[in-house]
Short mmCIF file of C-alpha atoms in Angstrom, two decimals:
data_model
loop_
_atom_site.label_atom_id
_atom_site.label_comp_id
_atom_site.label_asym_id
_atom_site.label_seq_id
_atom_site.Cartn_x
_atom_site.Cartn_y
_atom_site.Cartn_z
CA MET A 177 69.33 95.45 86.98
CA GLU A 178 67.31 95.19 83.80
CA ILE A 179 64.16 97.21 83.11
CA THR A 180 61.45 96.58 80.51
CA LEU A 181 59.72 99.44 78.73
CA GLN A 182 56.76 99.39 76.37
CA THR A 183 57.24 101.85 73.51
CA ARG A 184 55.49 102.61 70.22
CA ALA A 185 58.34 100.81 68.45
CA GLY A 186 57.89 97.71 70.59
CA THR A 187 59.14 96.26 73.87
CA ILE A 188 62.68 97.23 74.88
CA ILE A 189 64.92 96.00 77.72
CA GLY A 190 67.38 98.48 79.24
CA LEU A 191 69.40 98.93 82.41
CA GLN A 192 68.23 100.44 85.68
CA LYS A 193 71.12 102.30 87.33
CA GLU A 194 71.15 104.03 90.70
CA THR A 195 70.48 107.51 89.27
CA HIS A 196 69.12 106.86 85.77
CA GLN A 197 68.11 104.36 83.12
CA GLU A 198 70.14 103.35 80.06
CA PHE A 199 68.98 102.03 76.71
CA LEU A 200 72.05 101.23 74.62
CA GLY A 201 72.53 100.42 70.96
CA VAL A 202 68.98 101.38 69.95
CA ARG A 203 68.64 101.25 66.16
CA TYR A 204 67.26 104.35 64.46
CA ALA A 205 67.81 103.12 60.87
CA LYS A 206 68.24 99.86 59.01
CA ALA A 207 71.77 98.51 58.70
CA PRO A 208 73.38 100.32 55.72
CA VAL A 209 74.72 97.14 54.17
CA GLY A 210 74.11 95.25 50.93
CA ALA A 211 71.83 97.26 48.64
CA LEU A 212 71.59 99.98 51.34
CA ARG A 213 75.36 100.55 51.35
CA PHE A 214 76.29 104.14 50.40
CA GLN A 215 72.59 104.99 50.32
CA PRO A 216 70.55 107.44 52.46
CA PRO A 217 69.42 105.91 55.77
CA GLU A 218 66.12 104.04 55.92
CA ARG A 219 64.20 104.63 59.14
CA ILE A 220 63.01 101.95 61.53
CA ASP A 221 59.53 102.24 63.01
CA GLN A 222 58.98 98.87 64.69
CA TRP A 223 61.01 96.02 66.16
CA ASP A 224 59.90 92.49 65.39
CA ASP A 225 61.04 91.05 68.73
CA VAL A 226 61.80 92.31 72.23
CA TYR A 227 64.74 94.68 71.78
CA ASP A 228 67.79 94.06 73.98
CA ALA A 229 69.31 97.47 74.75
CA THR A 230 71.59 96.42 77.61
CA SER A 231 74.94 96.82 75.81
CA TYR A 232 76.56 99.18 73.33
CA GLY A 233 76.26 98.48 69.64
CA PRO A 234 79.21 98.54 67.22
CA VAL A 235 81.03 101.77 66.39
CA ALA A 236 81.18 103.13 62.85
CA PRO A 237 83.98 101.83 60.57
CA GLN A 238 87.14 103.92 60.93
CA ALA A 239 90.59 103.57 59.43
CA HIS A 240 92.66 105.66 61.84
CA ASP A 241 93.43 104.59 65.39
CA ASP A 242 92.16 106.77 68.22
CA ASP A 243 94.65 107.97 70.87
CA ASN A 244 93.03 105.73 73.44
CA PRO A 245 91.62 102.81 71.40
CA PHE A 246 88.19 101.64 72.49
CA ARG A 247 87.32 97.98 72.51
CA LEU A 248 83.98 97.98 70.72
CA GLU A 249 83.41 96.15 67.45
CA LYS A 250 83.61 98.24 64.26
CA SER A 251 80.79 97.53 61.87
CA GLU A 252 78.81 99.12 59.06
CA ASP A 253 75.74 98.17 61.08
CA CYS A 254 76.32 101.17 63.34
CA LEU A 255 73.25 103.42 63.08
CA HIS A 256 72.06 103.37 66.65
CA LEU A 257 71.51 105.58 69.70
CA ASN A 258 72.36 105.42 73.38
CA ILE A 259 69.62 106.90 75.57
CA PHE A 260 70.14 107.99 79.19
CA THR A 261 67.07 109.11 81.08
CA PRO A 262 66.34 110.02 84.70
CA ASP A 263 63.77 107.82 86.37
CA LYS A 264 60.43 108.69 84.79
CA ASP A 265 58.18 110.83 86.99
CA GLY A 266 55.47 111.65 84.47
CA LYS A 267 57.00 114.99 83.49
CA LYS A 268 58.33 115.67 80.00
CA LYS A 269 62.04 116.39 80.26
CA PRO A 270 64.27 118.43 77.94
CA VAL A 271 66.20 116.32 75.46
CA MET A 272 69.90 116.79 74.69
CA VAL A 273 71.16 114.98 71.57
CA PHE A 274 74.96 114.70 71.39
CA ILE A 275 77.01 114.34 68.20
CA HIS A 276 80.55 113.09 68.70
CA GLY A 277 83.66 114.50 67.04
CA GLY A 278 86.70 112.94 65.39
CA GLY A 279 87.12 114.90 62.16
CA PHE A 280 84.37 112.81 60.49
CA LEU A 281 86.90 109.95 60.47
CA ILE A 282 87.24 108.52 64.00
CA ASP A 283 85.62 108.28 67.45
CA THR A 284 82.32 107.16 68.92
CA CYS A 285 79.80 108.36 71.49
CA SER A 286 79.97 104.96 73.23
CA ARG A 287 82.91 105.61 75.54
CA PRO A 288 83.47 106.57 79.19
CA ARG A 289 84.30 110.25 78.69
CA THR A 290 80.95 110.87 76.97
CA HIS A 291 78.78 108.53 79.02
CA GLY A 292 75.47 110.36 79.31
CA GLY A 293 74.30 109.05 82.68
CA ASN A 294 75.85 111.71 84.92
CA LEU A 295 74.56 114.60 82.78
CA ALA A 296 71.05 113.10 82.59
CA ALA A 297 70.82 112.58 86.33
CA PHE A 298 72.44 115.88 87.30
CA GLY A 299 70.35 118.06 85.00
CA ASP A 300 67.12 116.05 84.96
CA VAL A 301 67.30 115.80 81.16
CA VAL A 302 67.12 112.96 78.65
CA VAL A 303 70.51 112.55 76.93
CA VAL A 304 70.69 110.86 73.53
CA MET A 305 73.97 109.92 71.83
CA MET A 306 74.13 109.02 68.15
CA GLU A 307 76.47 107.01 65.96
CA TYR A 308 76.68 108.00 62.29
CA ARG A 309 78.65 107.00 59.20
CA MET A 310 82.05 108.64 58.80
CA GLY A 311 84.91 108.72 56.29
CA ALA A 312 84.19 107.24 52.87
CA PHE A 313 81.05 105.52 54.18
CA GLY A 314 79.55 108.88 55.13
CA PHE A 315 81.17 111.61 53.04
CA LEU A 316 82.02 110.61 49.48
CA TYR A 317 81.45 113.40 47.00
CA THR A 318 80.81 112.06 43.51
CA ASP A 319 78.07 111.47 40.99
CA ASN A 320 75.69 108.56 41.57
CA ILE A 321 76.17 108.55 45.35
CA SER A 322 74.05 110.70 47.64
CA PRO A 323 76.26 113.35 49.35
CA ASN A 324 76.69 113.99 53.07
CA LEU A 325 75.35 110.59 54.11
CA GLY A 326 76.74 111.07 57.62
CA LEU A 327 74.66 114.23 58.05
CA GLN A 328 71.64 112.43 56.57
CA ASP A 329 72.15 109.80 59.28
CA GLN A 330 72.07 112.55 61.92
CA VAL A 331 68.80 113.90 60.53
CA CYS A 332 67.35 110.39 60.57
CA ALA A 333 68.37 110.06 64.23
CA LEU A 334 66.70 113.38 65.07
CA GLU A 335 63.54 112.25 63.29
CA TRP A 336 63.58 109.09 65.43
CA VAL A 337 63.87 111.29 68.52
CA GLN A 338 60.83 113.31 67.44
CA ARG A 339 58.75 110.15 66.97
CA ASN A 340 59.89 108.15 69.97
CA ILE A 341 61.62 110.10 72.73
CA SER A 342 58.42 110.75 74.69
CA ASP A 343 58.38 106.99 75.47
CA TYR A 344 61.63 107.58 77.40
CA GLY A 345 60.37 110.63 79.29
CA GLY A 346 61.66 113.23 76.82
CA ASP A 347 59.88 116.25 75.39
CA PRO A 348 60.09 116.23 71.55
CA GLU A 349 59.19 119.93 71.57
CA ASN A 350 62.30 120.83 73.60
CA VAL A 351 65.32 119.25 71.88
CA THR A 352 68.85 120.67 72.03
CA ILE A 353 71.55 119.37 69.71
CA PHE A 354 75.11 119.67 70.96
CA GLY A 355 78.35 118.44 69.49
CA GLN A 356 82.09 118.65 69.97
CA SER A 357 84.69 119.17 67.23
CA ALA A 358 83.24 117.49 64.12
CA GLY A 359 80.06 117.19 66.16
CA GLY A 360 80.04 120.98 66.57
CA THR A 361 80.58 121.29 62.82
CA SER A 362 77.64 118.93 62.31
CA VAL A 363 75.50 121.19 64.49
CA ALA A 364 76.45 124.17 62.30
CA TYR A 365 75.37 122.36 59.13
CA LEU A 366 72.20 120.95 60.70
CA MET A 367 71.15 124.49 61.52
CA VAL A 368 70.87 125.33 57.81
CA MET A 369 69.75 121.98 56.37
CA PRO A 370 66.10 122.04 55.21
CA SER A 371 65.67 118.38 56.17
CA ALA A 372 66.60 119.18 59.80
CA ARG A 373 64.21 122.12 60.19
CA GLY A 374 61.88 121.68 63.15
CA LEU A 375 63.76 118.69 64.57
CA PHE A 376 65.54 120.70 67.31
CA HIS A 377 65.04 123.96 69.16
CA LYS A 378 68.44 124.96 70.58
CA ALA A 379 72.04 124.31 69.55
CA ILE A 380 75.48 124.12 71.18
CA GLN A 381 78.75 124.04 69.24
CA GLN A 382 81.79 122.94 71.27
CA SER A 383 85.14 123.49 69.55
CA GLY A 384 83.70 122.99 66.10
CA THR A 385 82.02 124.88 63.26
CA THR A 386 82.53 125.33 59.53
CA PRO A 387 86.22 125.86 58.67
CA LEU A 388 87.83 129.04 57.36
CA GLU A 389 88.38 127.61 53.88
CA SER A 390 85.80 128.63 51.32
CA GLN A 391 83.02 126.24 50.40
CA GLU A 392 84.66 126.00 46.97
CA GLU A 393 87.91 124.87 48.57
CA ASN A 394 86.07 122.28 50.66
CA ARG A 395 84.36 120.90 47.57
CA LYS A 396 87.73 120.70 45.84
CA PHE A 397 89.22 118.83 48.81
CA ALA A 398 86.26 116.43 48.80
CA LYS A 399 86.44 115.79 45.05
CA ASN A 400 90.19 115.20 45.22
CA GLY A 401 89.81 112.84 48.18
CA THR A 402 87.04 110.90 46.45
CA VAL A 403 89.10 110.54 43.24
CA LYS A 404 92.09 109.24 45.26
CA PHE A 405 89.79 106.86 47.13
CA PHE A 406 88.32 105.30 43.97
CA ARG A 407 91.76 105.14 42.37
CA GLN A 408 93.01 103.06 45.31
CA LEU A 409 90.13 100.66 44.73
CA LYS A 410 90.69 100.61 40.94
CA LEU A 411 87.14 101.81 40.36
CA GLN A 412 85.71 104.70 38.39
CA PRO A 413 84.35 107.50 40.63
CA GLY A 414 80.66 106.96 41.21
CA ASP A 415 80.75 103.19 40.56
CA LEU A 416 78.16 102.41 43.23
CA GLU A 417 77.65 98.77 42.27
CA GLY A 418 81.39 98.11 42.30
CA LEU A 419 81.82 99.89 45.61
CA GLN A 420 79.00 97.96 47.26
CA ALA A 421 80.80 94.71 46.45
CA ILE A 422 84.11 95.63 48.14
CA PRO A 423 84.81 94.41 51.71
CA MET A 424 84.82 96.95 54.55
CA ASP A 425 88.51 96.50 55.41
CA LYS A 426 89.58 97.19 51.84
CA ILE A 427 87.45 100.35 51.78
CA LEU A 428 89.06 101.51 55.02
CA LYS A 429 92.56 100.99 53.63
CA ALA A 430 91.70 103.08 50.57
CA GLN A 431 90.11 105.71 52.82
CA LYS A 432 93.23 105.97 54.96
CA LYS A 433 95.46 106.52 51.96
CA ALA A 434 93.11 109.14 50.54
CA ALA A 435 92.72 110.99 53.87
CA GLY A 436 96.39 110.94 54.87
CA VAL A 437 97.95 110.32 58.27
CA MET A 438 97.87 113.75 59.96
CA LEU A 439 94.12 114.16 60.27
CA LEU A 440 93.96 117.80 61.30
CA LEU A 441 96.71 119.00 58.98
CA ASN A 442 95.59 117.29 55.76
CA ASP A 443 93.03 118.61 53.31
CA ARG A 444 89.57 117.49 54.37
CA ALA A 445 89.01 114.58 52.02
CA PHE A 446 85.88 113.23 53.74
CA TYR A 447 83.90 116.15 55.11
CA PRO A 448 80.50 117.85 54.70
CA VAL A 449 80.19 119.92 51.55
CA VAL A 450 77.63 122.39 50.24
CA ASP A 451 76.20 120.09 47.57
CA GLY A 452 73.21 122.19 46.52
CA LYS A 453 70.63 119.73 47.86
CA ILE A 454 71.29 118.25 51.30
CA ILE A 455 73.19 121.44 52.19
CA PRO A 456 71.76 123.82 49.59
CA GLU A 457 73.93 126.89 50.19
CA ASN A 458 76.69 128.53 52.20
CA ILE A 459 75.90 128.34 55.91
CA HIS A 460 76.99 131.92 56.56
CA ASP A 461 74.71 133.33 53.88
CA VAL A 462 71.79 131.55 55.57
CA LEU A 463 72.73 132.70 59.08
CA LYS A 464 73.14 136.34 58.04
CA ARG A 465 69.65 136.52 56.57
CA LYS A 466 67.85 135.20 59.66
CA GLY A 467 68.05 131.59 58.59
CA GLN A 468 67.86 130.20 62.14
CA SER A 469 67.50 133.29 64.35
CA ASN A 470 64.70 131.58 66.30
CA ILE A 471 67.13 128.95 67.65
CA PRO A 472 69.26 130.07 70.64
CA LEU A 473 72.93 129.21 70.10
CA MET A 474 75.75 128.62 72.57
CA LEU A 475 79.26 128.09 71.29
CA GLY A 476 82.85 128.16 72.47
CA TYR A 477 86.35 126.77 72.44
CA ASN A 478 89.19 125.65 74.69
CA ALA A 479 92.02 128.12 75.33
CA GLU A 480 94.85 126.09 73.74
CA GLU A 481 93.14 123.40 71.71
CA LEU A 482 96.30 122.05 70.03
CA PRO A 483 99.19 122.05 72.54
CA PHE A 484 101.58 120.12 70.31
CA LEU A 485 104.69 122.23 70.90
CA GLY A 486 106.02 122.39 74.45
CA GLY A 487 103.11 120.27 75.66
CA ALA A 488 101.74 117.03 74.25
CA VAL A 489 104.66 116.13 71.96
CA LYS A 490 107.93 115.24 73.69
CA ASN A 491 110.01 114.17 70.68
CA LYS A 492 112.05 117.14 69.38
CA ILE A 493 112.16 115.84 65.81
CA VAL A 494 108.39 115.41 65.75
CA GLU A 495 108.02 118.90 67.25
CA PHE A 496 110.21 120.34 64.48
CA VAL A 497 108.12 118.69 61.77
CA LEU A 498 104.84 119.71 63.42
CA LYS A 499 105.97 123.31 63.73
CA HIS A 500 106.47 123.57 59.99
CA LEU A 501 103.26 121.70 59.17
CA LEU A 502 101.23 123.98 61.43
CA LEU A 503 102.68 127.11 59.85
CA ARG A 504 102.15 125.69 56.38
CA ALA A 505 98.48 125.06 57.21
CA VAL A 506 98.08 128.74 58.09
CA ARG A 507 99.76 129.87 54.88
CA LYS A 508 97.44 127.62 52.84
CA LEU A 509 94.65 130.05 53.73
CA GLY A 510 96.41 132.54 51.46
CA ILE A 511 98.19 134.40 54.26
CA PRO A 512 101.70 135.49 53.15
CA ARG A 513 104.69 134.26 55.13
CA GLN A 514 105.49 137.76 56.44
CA GLN A 515 101.94 138.26 57.68
CA VAL A 516 102.11 134.92 59.50
CA LYS A 517 105.22 136.24 61.27
CA SER A 518 103.30 139.39 62.20
CA LEU A 519 100.46 137.30 63.59
CA LEU A 520 102.90 135.31 65.73
CA GLU A 521 104.38 138.53 67.07
CA ILE A 522 100.93 139.66 68.19
CA TYR A 523 100.49 136.36 70.03
CA ARG A 524 103.84 136.87 71.76
CA THR A 525 102.72 140.34 72.85
CA GLU A 526 99.18 139.48 73.89
CA LEU A 527 99.62 136.13 75.65
CA PRO A 528 101.24 135.53 79.06
CA LYS A 529 104.91 134.48 78.95
CA GLN A 530 104.18 130.88 79.90
CA SER A 531 101.75 130.66 76.97
CA VAL A 532 104.44 131.47 74.39
CA ALA A 533 107.33 129.46 75.84
CA GLU A 534 108.79 126.71 73.64
CA ASP A 535 107.03 127.98 70.49
CA ARG A 536 103.60 127.65 72.10
CA GLU A 537 102.43 130.76 70.26
CA ILE A 538 102.33 128.49 67.20
CA ASN A 539 99.95 126.22 69.11
CA HIS A 540 97.66 129.19 69.72
CA LEU A 541 97.91 130.32 66.10
CA ALA A 542 96.90 126.89 64.80
CA SER A 543 94.23 126.50 67.50
CA ASP A 544 92.63 129.84 66.70
CA MET A 545 92.74 129.11 62.96
CA ASN A 546 90.68 125.97 63.56
CA PHE A 547 88.43 127.05 66.43
CA LEU A 548 88.32 130.59 67.84
CA ILE A 549 88.27 132.47 64.52
CA PRO A 550 85.75 130.21 62.70
CA LEU A 551 83.49 130.15 65.79
CA THR A 552 83.69 133.93 66.05
CA ARG A 553 82.66 134.20 62.40
CA THR A 554 79.67 131.92 63.06
CA ALA A 555 78.64 133.98 66.10
CA GLU A 556 78.93 137.28 64.24
CA ASN A 557 76.90 136.05 61.27
CA PHE A 558 74.28 134.60 63.60
CA LEU A 559 74.02 138.00 65.32
CA THR A 560 73.66 139.70 61.94
CA GLY A 561 70.66 137.48 61.28
CA GLY A 562 69.07 138.49 64.59
CA GLY A 563 70.07 135.39 66.55
CA GLN A 564 70.89 135.05 70.25
CA VAL A 565 74.37 133.77 71.10
CA TYR A 566 76.23 132.86 74.29
CA PHE A 567 80.02 132.56 73.90
CA TYR A 568 82.39 130.67 76.24
CA CYS A 569 86.04 129.68 76.61
CA LEU A 570 87.27 126.78 78.76
CA ALA A 571 90.54 127.94 80.32
CA TYR A 572 91.29 125.20 82.90
CA PRO A 573 94.72 123.74 82.00
CA ALA A 574 95.03 119.95 82.01
CA PRO A 575 98.09 119.25 84.20
CA GLY A 576 99.66 116.80 81.74
CA CYS A 577 100.32 119.50 79.14
CA ASN A 578 99.48 122.72 81.02
CA ALA A 579 96.84 123.62 78.44
CA ALA A 580 93.06 123.73 78.05
CA LEU A 581 93.15 121.40 75.08
CA HIS A 582 90.86 119.82 72.51
CA VAL A 583 88.41 117.26 73.97
CA GLU A 584 88.95 118.52 77.55
CA ASP A 585 85.50 120.13 77.66
CA LEU A 586 83.88 116.68 77.40
CA PHE A 587 85.16 115.63 80.83
CA PHE A 588 83.46 118.63 82.42
CA VAL A 589 80.24 118.65 80.40
CA PHE A 590 79.60 114.93 80.94
CA GLY A 591 80.77 114.82 84.56
CA SER A 592 83.54 112.37 83.66
CA VAL A 593 86.55 114.08 85.25
CA GLY A 594 89.02 111.47 86.44
CA THR A 595 88.23 108.98 83.68
CA GLU A 596 91.25 107.47 81.95
CA ASP A 597 89.51 107.49 78.56
CA ALA A 598 92.23 109.68 77.00
CA PRO A 599 96.02 109.78 76.75
CA GLU A 600 97.59 110.73 80.07
CA TYR A 601 98.51 114.28 79.01
CA MET A 602 94.82 115.03 78.23
CA ARG A 603 93.30 113.77 81.46
CA VAL A 604 91.53 115.94 84.01
CA PRO A 605 92.16 114.95 87.64
CA ASP A 606 89.24 114.14 89.89
CA ASN A 607 89.29 116.52 92.86
CA ASP A 608 86.97 118.97 94.59
CA GLN A 609 87.91 121.85 92.29
CA THR A 610 87.41 119.98 89.02
CA GLN A 611 84.17 118.44 90.29
CA GLN A 612 82.85 121.90 91.14
CA LEU A 613 83.81 123.23 87.71
CA SER A 614 82.16 120.22 86.10
CA GLU A 615 78.95 120.85 88.02
CA LYS A 616 78.94 124.50 86.95
CA MET A 617 79.33 123.54 83.31
CA MET A 618 76.76 120.74 83.49
CA GLU A 619 74.30 123.18 85.05
CA ALA A 620 75.00 125.80 82.38
CA TRP A 621 74.54 123.25 79.56
CA THR A 622 71.34 121.78 80.98
CA ASN A 623 69.88 125.20 81.85
CA PHE A 624 70.46 126.21 78.25
CA ALA A 625 68.69 123.04 77.13
CA LYS A 626 65.74 123.83 79.41
CA ASN A 627 65.16 127.47 78.54
CA GLY A 628 67.82 128.78 76.13
CA ASP A 629 69.74 130.60 78.88
CA PRO A 630 72.91 129.06 80.45
CA ASN A 631 72.97 131.36 83.48
CA THR A 632 73.17 129.71 86.91
CA ASP A 633 73.50 130.86 90.50
CA GLN A 634 76.98 129.32 90.57
CA LEU A 635 78.41 131.55 87.82
CA PRO A 636 78.83 135.29 87.27
CA ASP A 637 76.09 136.85 85.15
CA TRP A 638 76.64 135.62 81.58
CA PRO A 639 75.39 138.21 79.07
CA ILE A 640 74.27 137.50 75.53
CA PHE A 641 77.14 138.01 73.08
CA ASP A 642 77.05 141.38 71.33
CA PRO A 643 79.40 142.92 68.72
CA LEU A 644 80.55 145.78 70.96
CA LYS A 645 81.34 144.35 74.41
CA ARG A 646 81.84 140.79 73.10
CA PRO A 647 81.40 139.09 76.50
CA VAL A 648 82.85 135.59 76.89
CA MET A 649 82.30 133.29 79.87
CA GLU A 650 85.72 131.97 80.81
CA PHE A 651 85.30 128.66 82.63
CA ASN A 652 88.03 127.90 85.15
CA ILE A 653 88.38 127.12 88.85
CA GLU A 654 87.37 130.76 89.29
CA SER A 655 85.10 131.48 86.33
CA GLN A 656 84.66 135.03 85.03
CA VAL A 657 83.13 136.99 82.18
CA VAL A 658 85.75 138.70 80.00
CA ASN A 659 84.68 141.47 77.63
CA GLY A 660 86.63 141.78 74.39
CA LYS A 661 88.58 138.57 75.00
CA SER A 662 91.34 138.11 72.38
CA ASP A 663 90.13 141.19 70.48
CA LYS A 664 93.58 142.20 69.19
CA ILE A 665 94.23 138.66 67.99
CA ARG A 666 90.80 138.51 66.36
CA ALA A 667 91.40 141.85 64.61
CA ALA A 668 94.81 140.70 63.35
CA TRP A 669 93.24 137.56 61.89
CA LYS A 670 90.57 139.66 60.22
CA ASP A 671 93.27 141.72 58.53
CA ALA A 672 95.22 138.61 57.54
CA LEU A 673 92.17 136.99 55.97
CA ASN A 674 91.07 140.26 54.40
CA VAL A 675 87.50 139.97 55.68
#
């Protein structure tokens, strides 16, 4: 059933569901096309006509195929929000703004596994999902083109929330940003961006933060990727007028060649960089000097984020190639070959036997390089600056690969267990146990959004993270708090990275 709402931006038509209302494809900025292509977003304040928000808008242009391709149109006209709100009762409700992942190259928030209706209804919160520019459209790094356009889009979306969300029952003075993978990385950067200051009040990073490479390395990756991109198009770097004239499909082909095929294992060609303006300085320097200590932070990871070997990949030749690529990625951090072998031996000693069968210790090594260790660094620096942190680990193993893998947390946080919006090996079955775990996680996430504390009656007491006990909430069928989780592995990484 359709519902009509009068807002300060104009009249909007949404959908009335049994437990909530949906307003889909709501523009927060003008279409970044024509003269606005590769330019900072321009906000929208008013609609000229009645706004039809009964169906999803297009997803952002993307060159790589997702594992489970979605059927929405890809278009540069993608700067919109999906809003899920409980039935309005006159009370201002906490707002949770989600930023999707995908390595800043793929994905969308407009898909079944991140549908916001269940979370909104369960937690009595307003859930907002944003689309933003990715790849070359959002993260070129060259003269004459504004940097970090994708992050500028996110700030523009948060500004829209501040101006308008009260019309949908939300409280603009109680906004939590949360993101997964590249969305978690976005959250980390938003926390130190001057333009985002005051637009949110709590933050959650799920399996994503700034990578272990130095900011200098990231800038080098971005410059190299941008040069390759322009070379494919036979343009000089920074030729904005020439770039604006090239069709979307041709830009995507050039982007794909510049980014490479193996998204996680290639240098980050299209990625946020500390540019001196949009992101003025190193995030960790800001966090350590009380840059955002007034914002409660919750962060965490999944126990085996990348179960390539002995899990997701069944082809032995592909496994062989992946094994060497994963180890090479670790060595690119400057860790000598012998020290990598020592790290692997610690994993074999510290992890249960089933976790190191079929070379799975390499999975854990690569997973921790990308998630556990960078997230731990973020938490420690946030603590140094006087911040308050809650740390978690999702340990429930998806049956298809016997691992708590990347993306799995989304099924629990959004109450979408049982959805087929993922390859079969990633799916979480819908049964009483997984539903109960989902409810515990949804309650923890929404409690944190309400008051900065994720504790619930359904979980053991979850202490604030501290540098001595290092408590981590381990979510599983039987959840528990583990002090000093993975401490020997963490210490070995610290030695290897010489930090």
